[in-house]
Amino acid sequence: MSDQIISTNGSEKKLVEVKNLVKYFPVRGGLLQRVVAWVQAVDDVSFFVREGETLGLVGESGCGKTTVGRTMLRLIEPTGGSVIFNGTDVFKLRGRELKSMRRNMQIIFQDPYASLDPRMPIGESIAEGLKIHNIGTPKERFDIVINTLRKVGLEDYHARRYPHEFSGGQRQRIGIARALALQPKFIVCDEPVSALDVSIQSQVLNILADLQADLGLTYLFIAHNLSVVEHICNRVAVMYLGKIVEMASREELFSNPLHPYTQALMSAIPIPDPTIKRTRIILKGDVPSPLNPPSGCRFHPRCPVAMDHCSIEEPVFREISKEHWVACWRVE
């Protein structure tokens, strides 16, 4: 991938602060459908995103990455915690205040086709947010749609076409255009390139980087592909079973991963040189169920260096060196 897609470092201002975010989903059973258990999808997650930077959020499927992103935007109501956006607690907003805040916080979904109305031309889909927020006249909204389509590399006539007439990469560009239409400050990118071919991934990532540079956007970039994360993100947070286990700058995390889970993830990154061999760290067992997570450190049943203490007490998420945070008893 091109070096062009490496983001800038952003400013020192914290645009978004997530504090002790919790999201549990109820499991109902029995004749009266009472709550019999809770799925601990996100459990006490805290981080921040600086203005103009890209924070990567990585981890295995089911670790809670997407739930974090959607809960931050109030697409899913939180169980606890707070999200401070530009000095305002998003979870305390109601009615018109929440509606107004939504203009500044948008999302690009993983599956663009599922998020588009198949009966609606994509120009109308992009303009839908503008109508809801009463922005401009119909002519002005049409001009905004056309300009937004051009920004993501699509043509004017595409506004009249329907979602099924586009390729996967074009649909993802439409999803980006729809998120951009309201001129947000913060965008949650929920695995925006995971379903695309490698060549198309690079194009979409370049578009996101160019838009960030031109418009001063701030991204939370949720992904599986660590190679993509290394190229586009300034800092990276690693999640495991509902908790963040390590967070650091891109350079620090990839050169000096400290948590055993992060080290295992790094060992799985393919090297495009057959003469170089990397020692793989194969984790034993399966990911525990979030219905009944392990006591102590949630990673200890699979950890190759676990101690007895790891199963008793949960490690504190603490700063080991400058802006390098780890939750592990083994790390001094």
mmCIF file of C-alpha atoms in Angstrom:
data_model
loop_
_atom_site.group_PDB
_atom_site.id
_atom_site.type_symbol
_atom_site.label_atom_id
_atom_site.label_comp_id
_atom_site.label_asym_id
_atom_site.label_seq_id
_atom_site.Cartn_x
_atom_site.Cartn_y
_atom_site.Cartn_z
ATOM 1 C CA MET A 1 0.000 0.000 0.000
ATOM 2 C CA SER A 2 1.081 3.557 -0.646
ATOM 3 C CA ASP A 3 2.816 5.609 2.059
ATOM 4 C CA GLN A 4 0.227 8.251 1.205
ATOM 5 C CA ILE A 5 -2.299 6.597 3.504
ATOM 6 C CA ILE A 6 -0.252 7.094 6.673
ATOM 7 C CA SER A 7 -2.142 9.663 8.737
ATOM 8 C CA THR A 8 -0.838 12.775 10.420
ATOM 9 C CA ASN A 9 -0.399 12.877 14.180
ATOM 10 C CA GLY A 10 -3.358 15.193 14.772
ATOM 11 C CA SER A 11 -3.479 17.814 17.531
ATOM 12 C CA GLU A 12 -3.133 17.439 21.290
ATOM 13 C CA LYS A 13 -6.814 18.244 21.875
ATOM 14 C CA LYS A 14 -8.910 15.250 22.943
ATOM 15 C CA LEU A 15 -11.992 15.319 20.715
ATOM 16 C CA VAL A 16 -13.554 12.120 22.111
ATOM 17 C CA GLU A 17 -13.062 10.610 25.574
ATOM 18 C CA VAL A 18 -14.572 7.237 26.463
ATOM 19 C CA LYS A 19 -14.704 6.654 30.223
ATOM 20 C CA ASN A 20 -15.533 3.284 31.815
ATOM 21 C CA LEU A 21 -17.852 2.274 28.956
ATOM 22 C CA VAL A 22 -20.033 -0.746 29.761
ATOM 23 C CA LYS A 23 -22.530 -2.553 27.534
ATOM 24 C CA TYR A 24 -24.268 -5.751 28.657
ATOM 25 C CA PHE A 25 -26.920 -7.486 26.570
ATOM 26 C CA PRO A 26 -29.670 -9.387 28.406
ATOM 27 C CA VAL A 27 -30.272 -13.087 27.731
ATOM 28 C CA ARG A 28 -33.928 -13.969 28.267
ATOM 29 C CA GLY A 29 -35.455 -17.384 28.866
ATOM 30 C CA GLY A 30 -38.358 -19.254 30.349
ATOM 31 C CA LEU A 31 -42.085 -18.789 29.901
ATOM 32 C CA LEU A 32 -42.058 -15.153 31.036
ATOM 33 C CA GLN A 33 -38.875 -14.297 29.117
ATOM 34 C CA ARG A 34 -37.088 -13.068 32.201
ATOM 35 C CA VAL A 35 -33.431 -12.061 32.155
ATOM 36 C CA VAL A 36 -31.430 -15.178 33.037
ATOM 37 C CA ALA A 37 -27.921 -13.931 32.167
ATOM 38 C CA TRP A 38 -25.962 -11.023 30.703
ATOM 39 C CA VAL A 39 -23.581 -10.979 27.734
ATOM 40 C CA GLN A 40 -20.694 -8.764 28.868
ATOM 41 C CA ALA A 41 -19.920 -7.377 25.411
ATOM 42 C CA VAL A 42 -18.021 -4.294 26.628
ATOM 43 C CA ASP A 43 -16.800 -4.105 30.217
ATOM 44 C CA ASP A 44 -15.127 -0.968 31.598
ATOM 45 C CA VAL A 45 -13.414 0.356 28.456
ATOM 46 C CA SER A 46 -11.637 3.739 28.535
ATOM 47 C CA PHE A 47 -9.650 5.566 25.835
ATOM 48 C CA PHE A 48 -9.499 8.893 24.013
ATOM 49 C CA VAL A 49 -9.131 10.068 20.423
ATOM 50 C CA ARG A 50 -7.287 13.275 19.658
ATOM 51 C CA GLU A 51 -8.603 15.741 17.116
ATOM 52 C CA GLY A 52 -7.365 14.897 13.616
ATOM 53 C CA GLU A 53 -5.895 11.467 14.454
ATOM 54 C CA THR A 54 -6.883 7.892 13.695
ATOM 55 C CA LEU A 55 -7.189 5.428 16.580
ATOM 56 C CA GLY A 56 -7.238 1.774 15.550
ATOM 57 C CA LEU A 57 -9.319 -0.730 17.524
ATOM 58 C CA VAL A 58 -8.312 -4.345 16.866
ATOM 59 C CA GLY A 59 -9.098 -7.797 18.221
ATOM 60 C CA GLU A 60 -10.725 -11.121 17.394
ATOM 61 C CA SER A 61 -14.308 -11.400 16.190
ATOM 62 C CA GLY A 62 -16.740 -11.047 19.074
ATOM 63 C CA CYS A 63 -14.383 -9.082 21.339
ATOM 64 C CA GLY A 64 -16.697 -6.043 21.390
ATOM 65 C CA LYS A 65 -15.075 -3.672 18.851
ATOM 66 C CA THR A 66 -18.236 -2.892 16.892
ATOM 67 C CA THR A 67 -20.298 -2.638 20.078
ATOM 68 C CA VAL A 68 -17.890 0.026 21.348
ATOM 69 C CA GLY A 69 -18.287 2.068 18.156
ATOM 70 C CA ARG A 70 -22.063 1.814 18.021
ATOM 71 C CA THR A 71 -22.509 2.521 21.718
ATOM 72 C CA MET A 72 -20.357 5.644 21.428
ATOM 73 C CA LEU A 73 -22.777 6.987 18.804
ATOM 74 C CA ARG A 74 -25.874 5.930 20.806
ATOM 75 C CA LEU A 75 -26.938 3.514 18.045
ATOM 76 C CA ILE A 76 -26.971 1.103 20.997
ATOM 77 C CA GLU A 77 -27.867 2.460 24.424
ATOM 78 C CA PRO A 78 -25.065 2.010 26.997
ATOM 79 C CA THR A 79 -25.259 0.111 30.262
ATOM 80 C CA GLY A 80 -22.823 2.469 31.964
ATOM 81 C CA GLY A 81 -19.944 4.890 31.544
ATOM 82 C CA SER A 82 -19.716 8.092 29.542
ATOM 83 C CA VAL A 83 -18.574 9.409 26.168
ATOM 84 C CA ILE A 84 -17.383 13.022 26.149
ATOM 85 C CA PHE A 85 -17.446 14.579 22.673
ATOM 86 C CA ASN A 86 -15.930 18.055 22.435
ATOM 87 C CA GLY A 87 -16.688 18.642 26.122
ATOM 88 C CA THR A 88 -20.276 17.296 26.038
ATOM 89 C CA ASP A 89 -21.433 13.997 27.569
ATOM 90 C CA VAL A 90 -23.214 12.256 24.682
ATOM 91 C CA PHE A 91 -25.039 9.845 27.013
ATOM 92 C CA LYS A 92 -26.802 12.692 28.819
ATOM 93 C CA LEU A 93 -28.256 14.260 25.667
ATOM 94 C CA ARG A 94 -31.931 13.880 24.767
ATOM 95 C CA GLY A 95 -34.245 15.013 21.973
ATOM 96 C CA ARG A 96 -33.055 17.929 19.867
ATOM 97 C CA GLU A 97 -29.689 18.138 21.595
ATOM 98 C CA LEU A 98 -28.909 14.506 20.704
ATOM 99 C CA LYS A 99 -30.162 15.016 17.146
ATOM 100 C CA SER A 100 -27.899 18.036 16.754
ATOM 101 C CA MET A 101 -24.922 16.114 18.149
ATOM 102 C CA ARG A 102 -25.431 13.297 15.629
ATOM 103 C CA ARG A 103 -24.426 15.645 12.812
ATOM 104 C CA ASN A 104 -20.885 15.648 14.214
ATOM 105 C CA MET A 105 -20.580 11.878 14.793
ATOM 106 C CA GLN A 106 -21.152 9.489 11.895
ATOM 107 C CA ILE A 107 -20.396 5.848 11.038
ATOM 108 C CA ILE A 108 -19.256 3.880 7.989
ATOM 109 C CA PHE A 109 -20.742 0.388 8.229
ATOM 110 C CA GLN A 110 -18.900 -2.832 7.445
ATOM 111 C CA ASP A 111 -21.527 -4.027 4.948
ATOM 112 C CA PRO A 112 -22.480 -1.060 2.752
ATOM 113 C CA TYR A 113 -25.117 -3.006 0.812
ATOM 114 C CA ALA A 114 -27.043 -3.962 3.961
ATOM 115 C CA SER A 115 -26.991 -0.339 5.138
ATOM 116 C CA LEU A 116 -28.426 1.056 1.871
ATOM 117 C CA ASP A 117 -32.125 0.989 0.939
ATOM 118 C CA PRO A 118 -32.301 -1.129 -2.260
ATOM 119 C CA ARG A 119 -35.421 0.778 -3.409
ATOM 120 C CA MET A 120 -33.821 4.209 -3.139
ATOM 121 C CA PRO A 121 -31.333 5.824 -5.568
ATOM 122 C CA ILE A 122 -28.049 6.414 -3.802
ATOM 123 C CA GLY A 123 -28.387 10.186 -4.250
ATOM 124 C CA GLU A 124 -31.512 10.095 -2.088
ATOM 125 C CA SER A 125 -29.780 7.849 0.464
ATOM 126 C CA ILE A 126 -26.939 10.341 0.820
ATOM 127 C CA ALA A 127 -29.388 13.269 1.046
ATOM 128 C CA GLU A 128 -31.521 11.554 3.704
ATOM 129 C CA GLY A 129 -29.474 12.937 6.602
ATOM 130 C CA LEU A 130 -29.628 16.426 5.094
ATOM 131 C CA LYS A 131 -33.431 16.222 4.985
ATOM 132 C CA ILE A 132 -33.677 14.966 8.565
ATOM 133 C CA HIS A 133 -31.578 17.909 9.800
ATOM 134 C CA ASN A 134 -33.390 20.418 7.521
ATOM 135 C CA ILE A 135 -30.206 21.473 5.771
ATOM 136 C CA GLY A 136 -30.689 23.607 2.665
ATOM 137 C CA THR A 137 -33.234 23.623 -0.117
ATOM 138 C CA PRO A 138 -33.737 20.602 -2.404
ATOM 139 C CA LYS A 139 -31.394 22.229 -4.948
ATOM 140 C CA GLU A 140 -28.737 22.892 -2.289
ATOM 141 C CA ARG A 141 -29.036 19.325 -0.987
ATOM 142 C CA PHE A 142 -28.592 18.001 -4.528
ATOM 143 C CA ASP A 143 -25.426 20.095 -4.928
ATOM 144 C CA ILE A 144 -24.067 18.750 -1.624
ATOM 145 C CA VAL A 145 -24.743 15.164 -2.762
ATOM 146 C CA ILE A 146 -22.939 15.722 -6.074
ATOM 147 C CA ASN A 147 -19.932 17.365 -4.409
ATOM 148 C CA THR A 148 -19.732 14.551 -1.856
ATOM 149 C CA LEU A 149 -19.854 11.890 -4.575
ATOM 150 C CA ARG A 150 -16.986 13.620 -6.370
ATOM 151 C CA LYS A 151 -14.919 13.645 -3.164
ATOM 152 C CA VAL A 152 -15.102 9.845 -2.955
ATOM 153 C CA GLY A 153 -14.286 9.291 -6.622
ATOM 154 C CA LEU A 154 -17.785 8.714 -8.055
ATOM 155 C CA GLU A 155 -19.495 10.489 -10.968
ATOM 156 C CA ASP A 156 -22.506 12.818 -10.944
ATOM 157 C CA TYR A 157 -24.771 10.359 -12.811
ATOM 158 C CA HIS A 158 -24.230 7.736 -10.101
ATOM 159 C CA ALA A 159 -26.693 9.658 -7.900
ATOM 160 C CA ARG A 160 -29.571 8.263 -9.969
ATOM 161 C CA ARG A 161 -28.484 4.632 -9.757
ATOM 162 C CA TYR A 162 -29.568 1.994 -7.241
ATOM 163 C CA PRO A 163 -27.290 0.064 -4.823
ATOM 164 C CA HIS A 164 -27.414 -3.209 -6.806
ATOM 165 C CA GLU A 165 -25.841 -1.458 -9.818
ATOM 166 C CA PHE A 166 -22.546 -0.882 -7.991
ATOM 167 C CA SER A 167 -19.564 -3.037 -7.084
ATOM 168 C CA GLY A 168 -18.557 -3.643 -3.464
ATOM 169 C CA GLY A 169 -15.862 -0.975 -3.583
ATOM 170 C CA GLN A 170 -18.249 1.580 -5.085
ATOM 171 C CA ARG A 171 -20.859 0.806 -2.423
ATOM 172 C CA GLN A 172 -18.298 1.445 0.289
ATOM 173 C CA ARG A 173 -17.525 4.804 -1.331
ATOM 174 C CA ILE A 174 -21.241 5.545 -1.188
ATOM 175 C CA GLY A 175 -21.202 4.674 2.503
ATOM 176 C CA ILE A 176 -18.301 7.104 3.011
ATOM 177 C CA ALA A 177 -20.171 9.790 1.044
ATOM 178 C CA ARG A 178 -23.265 9.350 3.199
ATOM 179 C CA ALA A 179 -21.184 9.747 6.356
ATOM 180 C CA LEU A 180 -19.512 12.876 4.923
ATOM 181 C CA ALA A 181 -22.682 14.624 3.770
ATOM 182 C CA LEU A 182 -23.400 16.169 7.188
ATOM 183 C CA GLN A 183 -19.792 17.414 7.526
ATOM 184 C CA PRO A 184 -19.023 15.503 10.761
ATOM 185 C CA LYS A 185 -15.939 15.924 12.919
ATOM 186 C CA PHE A 186 -15.717 12.298 14.046
ATOM 187 C CA ILE A 187 -16.358 9.093 12.057
ATOM 188 C CA VAL A 188 -16.442 5.501 13.305
ATOM 189 C CA CYS A 189 -15.063 3.316 10.499
ATOM 190 C CA ASP A 190 -16.436 -0.150 11.294
ATOM 191 C CA GLU A 191 -14.186 -2.485 9.289
ATOM 192 C CA PRO A 192 -14.717 -0.422 6.116
ATOM 193 C CA VAL A 193 -12.344 -2.490 3.937
ATOM 194 C CA SER A 194 -12.611 -6.023 5.360
ATOM 195 C CA ALA A 195 -14.994 -7.234 2.622
ATOM 196 C CA LEU A 196 -13.036 -5.696 -0.285
ATOM 197 C CA ASP A 197 -10.285 -6.973 -2.573
ATOM 198 C CA VAL A 198 -6.760 -5.886 -1.614
ATOM 199 C CA SER A 199 -6.440 -3.486 -4.580
ATOM 200 C CA ILE A 200 -9.771 -1.858 -3.717
ATOM 201 C CA GLN A 201 -8.822 -1.708 -0.020
ATOM 202 C CA SER A 202 -5.873 0.506 -0.907
ATOM 203 C CA GLN A 203 -8.089 2.874 -2.912
ATOM 204 C CA VAL A 204 -10.644 3.213 -0.109
ATOM 205 C CA LEU A 205 -7.907 3.756 2.500
ATOM 206 C CA ASN A 206 -6.342 6.458 0.324
ATOM 207 C CA ILE A 207 -9.743 8.173 0.064
ATOM 208 C CA LEU A 208 -10.154 8.098 3.861
ATOM 209 C CA ALA A 209 -6.640 9.515 4.377
ATOM 210 C CA ASP A 210 -7.161 12.269 1.776
ATOM 211 C CA LEU A 211 -10.498 13.250 3.330
ATOM 212 C CA GLN A 212 -8.908 13.350 6.773
ATOM 213 C CA ALA A 213 -6.157 15.656 5.518
ATOM 214 C CA ASP A 214 -8.564 17.927 3.604
ATOM 215 C CA LEU A 215 -11.407 18.113 6.134
ATOM 216 C CA GLY A 216 -9.600 17.591 9.446
ATOM 217 C CA LEU A 217 -11.578 14.436 10.277
ATOM 218 C CA THR A 218 -11.022 12.216 13.300
ATOM 219 C CA TYR A 219 -11.438 8.432 12.938
ATOM 220 C CA LEU A 220 -12.017 5.440 15.183
ATOM 221 C CA PHE A 221 -10.849 2.693 12.810
ATOM 222 C CA ILE A 222 -12.159 -0.777 13.732
ATOM 223 C CA ALA A 223 -10.361 -3.578 11.907
ATOM 224 C CA HIS A 224 -9.044 -7.144 11.888
ATOM 225 C CA ASN A 225 -6.199 -6.593 9.452
ATOM 226 C CA LEU A 226 -3.167 -5.433 11.422
ATOM 227 C CA SER A 227 -1.288 -4.539 8.240
ATOM 228 C CA VAL A 228 -4.031 -2.040 7.365
ATOM 229 C CA VAL A 229 -4.017 -0.686 10.916
ATOM 230 C CA GLU A 230 -0.250 -0.209 10.799
ATOM 231 C CA HIS A 231 -0.545 1.930 7.678
ATOM 232 C CA ILE A 232 -3.472 4.183 8.536
ATOM 233 C CA CYS A 233 -3.579 4.576 12.336
ATOM 234 C CA ASN A 234 -1.628 6.887 14.651
ATOM 235 C CA ARG A 235 -2.382 4.872 17.804
ATOM 236 C CA VAL A 236 -3.767 1.359 18.298
ATOM 237 C CA ALA A 237 -5.897 -0.178 21.062
ATOM 238 C CA VAL A 238 -6.103 -3.990 21.351
ATOM 239 C CA MET A 239 -9.326 -5.552 22.698
ATOM 240 C CA TYR A 240 -9.890 -8.999 24.148
ATOM 241 C CA LEU A 241 -13.247 -10.265 25.426
ATOM 242 C CA GLY A 242 -14.758 -6.851 26.125
ATOM 243 C CA LYS A 243 -11.674 -5.147 27.557
ATOM 244 C CA ILE A 244 -8.757 -3.157 26.176
ATOM 245 C CA VAL A 245 -5.529 -5.006 27.077
ATOM 246 C CA GLU A 246 -2.968 -2.724 25.418
ATOM 247 C CA MET A 247 -2.846 0.729 23.816
ATOM 248 C CA ALA A 248 0.107 2.592 22.331
ATOM 249 C CA SER A 249 1.296 4.547 19.331
ATOM 250 C CA ARG A 250 1.505 2.608 16.070
ATOM 251 C CA GLU A 251 5.317 2.593 16.085
ATOM 252 C CA GLU A 252 5.562 1.537 19.734
ATOM 253 C CA LEU A 253 2.947 -1.212 19.524
ATOM 254 C CA PHE A 254 4.337 -2.864 16.399
ATOM 255 C CA SER A 255 7.971 -2.627 17.517
ATOM 256 C CA ASN A 256 7.448 -3.473 21.194
ATOM 257 C CA PRO A 257 4.171 -5.329 21.928
ATOM 258 C CA LEU A 258 4.053 -6.106 25.659
ATOM 259 C CA HIS A 259 0.805 -7.995 26.274
ATOM 260 C CA PRO A 260 0.951 -11.738 25.399
ATOM 261 C CA TYR A 261 -2.258 -11.429 23.376
ATOM 262 C CA THR A 262 -0.856 -8.544 21.320
ATOM 263 C CA GLN A 263 2.333 -10.550 20.745
ATOM 264 C CA ALA A 264 0.247 -13.475 19.458
ATOM 265 C CA LEU A 265 -1.643 -11.171 17.073
ATOM 266 C CA MET A 266 1.598 -9.667 15.769
ATOM 267 C CA SER A 267 3.078 -13.112 15.146
ATOM 268 C CA ALA A 268 0.202 -13.870 12.748
ATOM 269 C CA ILE A 269 0.939 -10.926 10.418
ATOM 270 C CA PRO A 270 2.212 -12.361 7.107
ATOM 271 C CA ILE A 271 5.635 -11.164 5.897
ATOM 272 C CA PRO A 272 5.840 -10.582 2.111
ATOM 273 C CA ASP A 273 9.276 -12.196 1.959
ATOM 274 C CA PRO A 274 9.579 -16.020 1.896
ATOM 275 C CA THR A 275 13.169 -15.867 3.154
ATOM 276 C CA ILE A 276 12.113 -14.308 6.468
ATOM 277 C CA LYS A 277 10.502 -16.616 8.994
ATOM 278 C CA ARG A 278 8.532 -15.435 12.001
ATOM 279 C CA THR A 279 7.934 -17.535 15.104
ATOM 280 C CA ARG A 280 4.200 -18.042 15.430
ATOM 281 C CA ILE A 281 2.577 -17.929 18.853
ATOM 282 C CA ILE A 282 -0.296 -20.418 18.752
ATOM 283 C CA LEU A 283 -2.873 -19.734 21.470
ATOM 284 C CA LYS A 284 -4.430 -22.770 23.089
ATOM 285 C CA GLY A 285 -8.172 -23.246 23.489
ATOM 286 C CA ASP A 286 -11.031 -21.041 22.321
ATOM 287 C CA VAL A 287 -12.121 -17.555 23.304
ATOM 288 C CA PRO A 288 -14.225 -17.860 26.500
ATOM 289 C CA SER A 289 -17.891 -16.898 26.389
ATOM 290 C CA PRO A 290 -18.756 -13.295 27.335
ATOM 291 C CA LEU A 291 -21.729 -14.825 29.168
ATOM 292 C CA ASN A 292 -19.330 -16.206 31.774
ATOM 293 C CA PRO A 293 -15.892 -14.597 31.402
ATOM 294 C CA PRO A 294 -12.962 -16.025 33.406
ATOM 295 C CA SER A 295 -12.029 -14.573 36.778
ATOM 296 C CA GLY A 296 -8.948 -12.380 37.069
ATOM 297 C CA CYS A 297 -7.333 -11.640 33.731
ATOM 298 C CA ARG A 298 -9.714 -12.687 30.964
ATOM 299 C CA PHE A 299 -6.836 -13.882 28.831
ATOM 300 C CA HIS A 300 -5.252 -16.185 31.425
ATOM 301 C CA PRO A 301 -6.879 -19.500 30.221
ATOM 302 C CA ARG A 302 -5.092 -19.066 26.858
ATOM 303 C CA CYS A 303 -1.999 -17.154 27.981
ATOM 304 C CA PRO A 304 1.343 -18.973 27.439
ATOM 305 C CA VAL A 305 2.974 -17.105 30.350
ATOM 306 C CA ALA A 306 0.088 -16.997 32.867
ATOM 307 C CA MET A 307 0.805 -17.171 36.602
ATOM 308 C CA ASP A 308 -1.470 -18.356 39.422
ATOM 309 C CA HIS A 309 -2.129 -14.725 40.360
ATOM 310 C CA CYS A 310 -3.530 -14.023 36.863
ATOM 311 C CA SER A 311 -6.603 -16.175 37.560
ATOM 312 C CA ILE A 312 -7.313 -14.453 40.885
ATOM 313 C CA GLU A 313 -6.988 -10.712 40.397
ATOM 314 C CA GLU A 314 -7.760 -8.631 37.323
ATOM 315 C CA PRO A 315 -4.696 -6.661 36.140
ATOM 316 C CA VAL A 316 -4.833 -2.876 36.230
ATOM 317 C CA PHE A 317 -4.749 -1.061 32.890
ATOM 318 C CA ARG A 318 -1.746 1.146 33.582
ATOM 319 C CA GLU A 319 0.785 3.307 31.738
ATOM 320 C CA ILE A 320 4.092 1.427 31.478
ATOM 321 C CA SER A 321 5.922 4.077 29.449
ATOM 322 C CA LYS A 322 4.853 7.304 27.745
ATOM 323 C CA GLU A 323 1.377 6.642 26.281
ATOM 324 C CA HIS A 324 1.932 2.866 26.327
ATOM 325 C CA TRP A 325 -0.827 1.290 28.414
ATOM 326 C CA VAL A 326 -0.993 -2.417 29.293
ATOM 327 C CA ALA A 327 -3.185 -4.641 31.480
ATOM 328 C CA CYS A 328 -0.880 -7.545 32.400
ATOM 329 C CA TRP A 329 0.715 -8.749 35.652
ATOM 330 C CA ARG A 330 3.790 -9.985 33.774
ATOM 331 C CA VAL A 331 4.696 -6.509 32.503
ATOM 332 C CA GLU A 332 6.753 -4.402 34.911
#
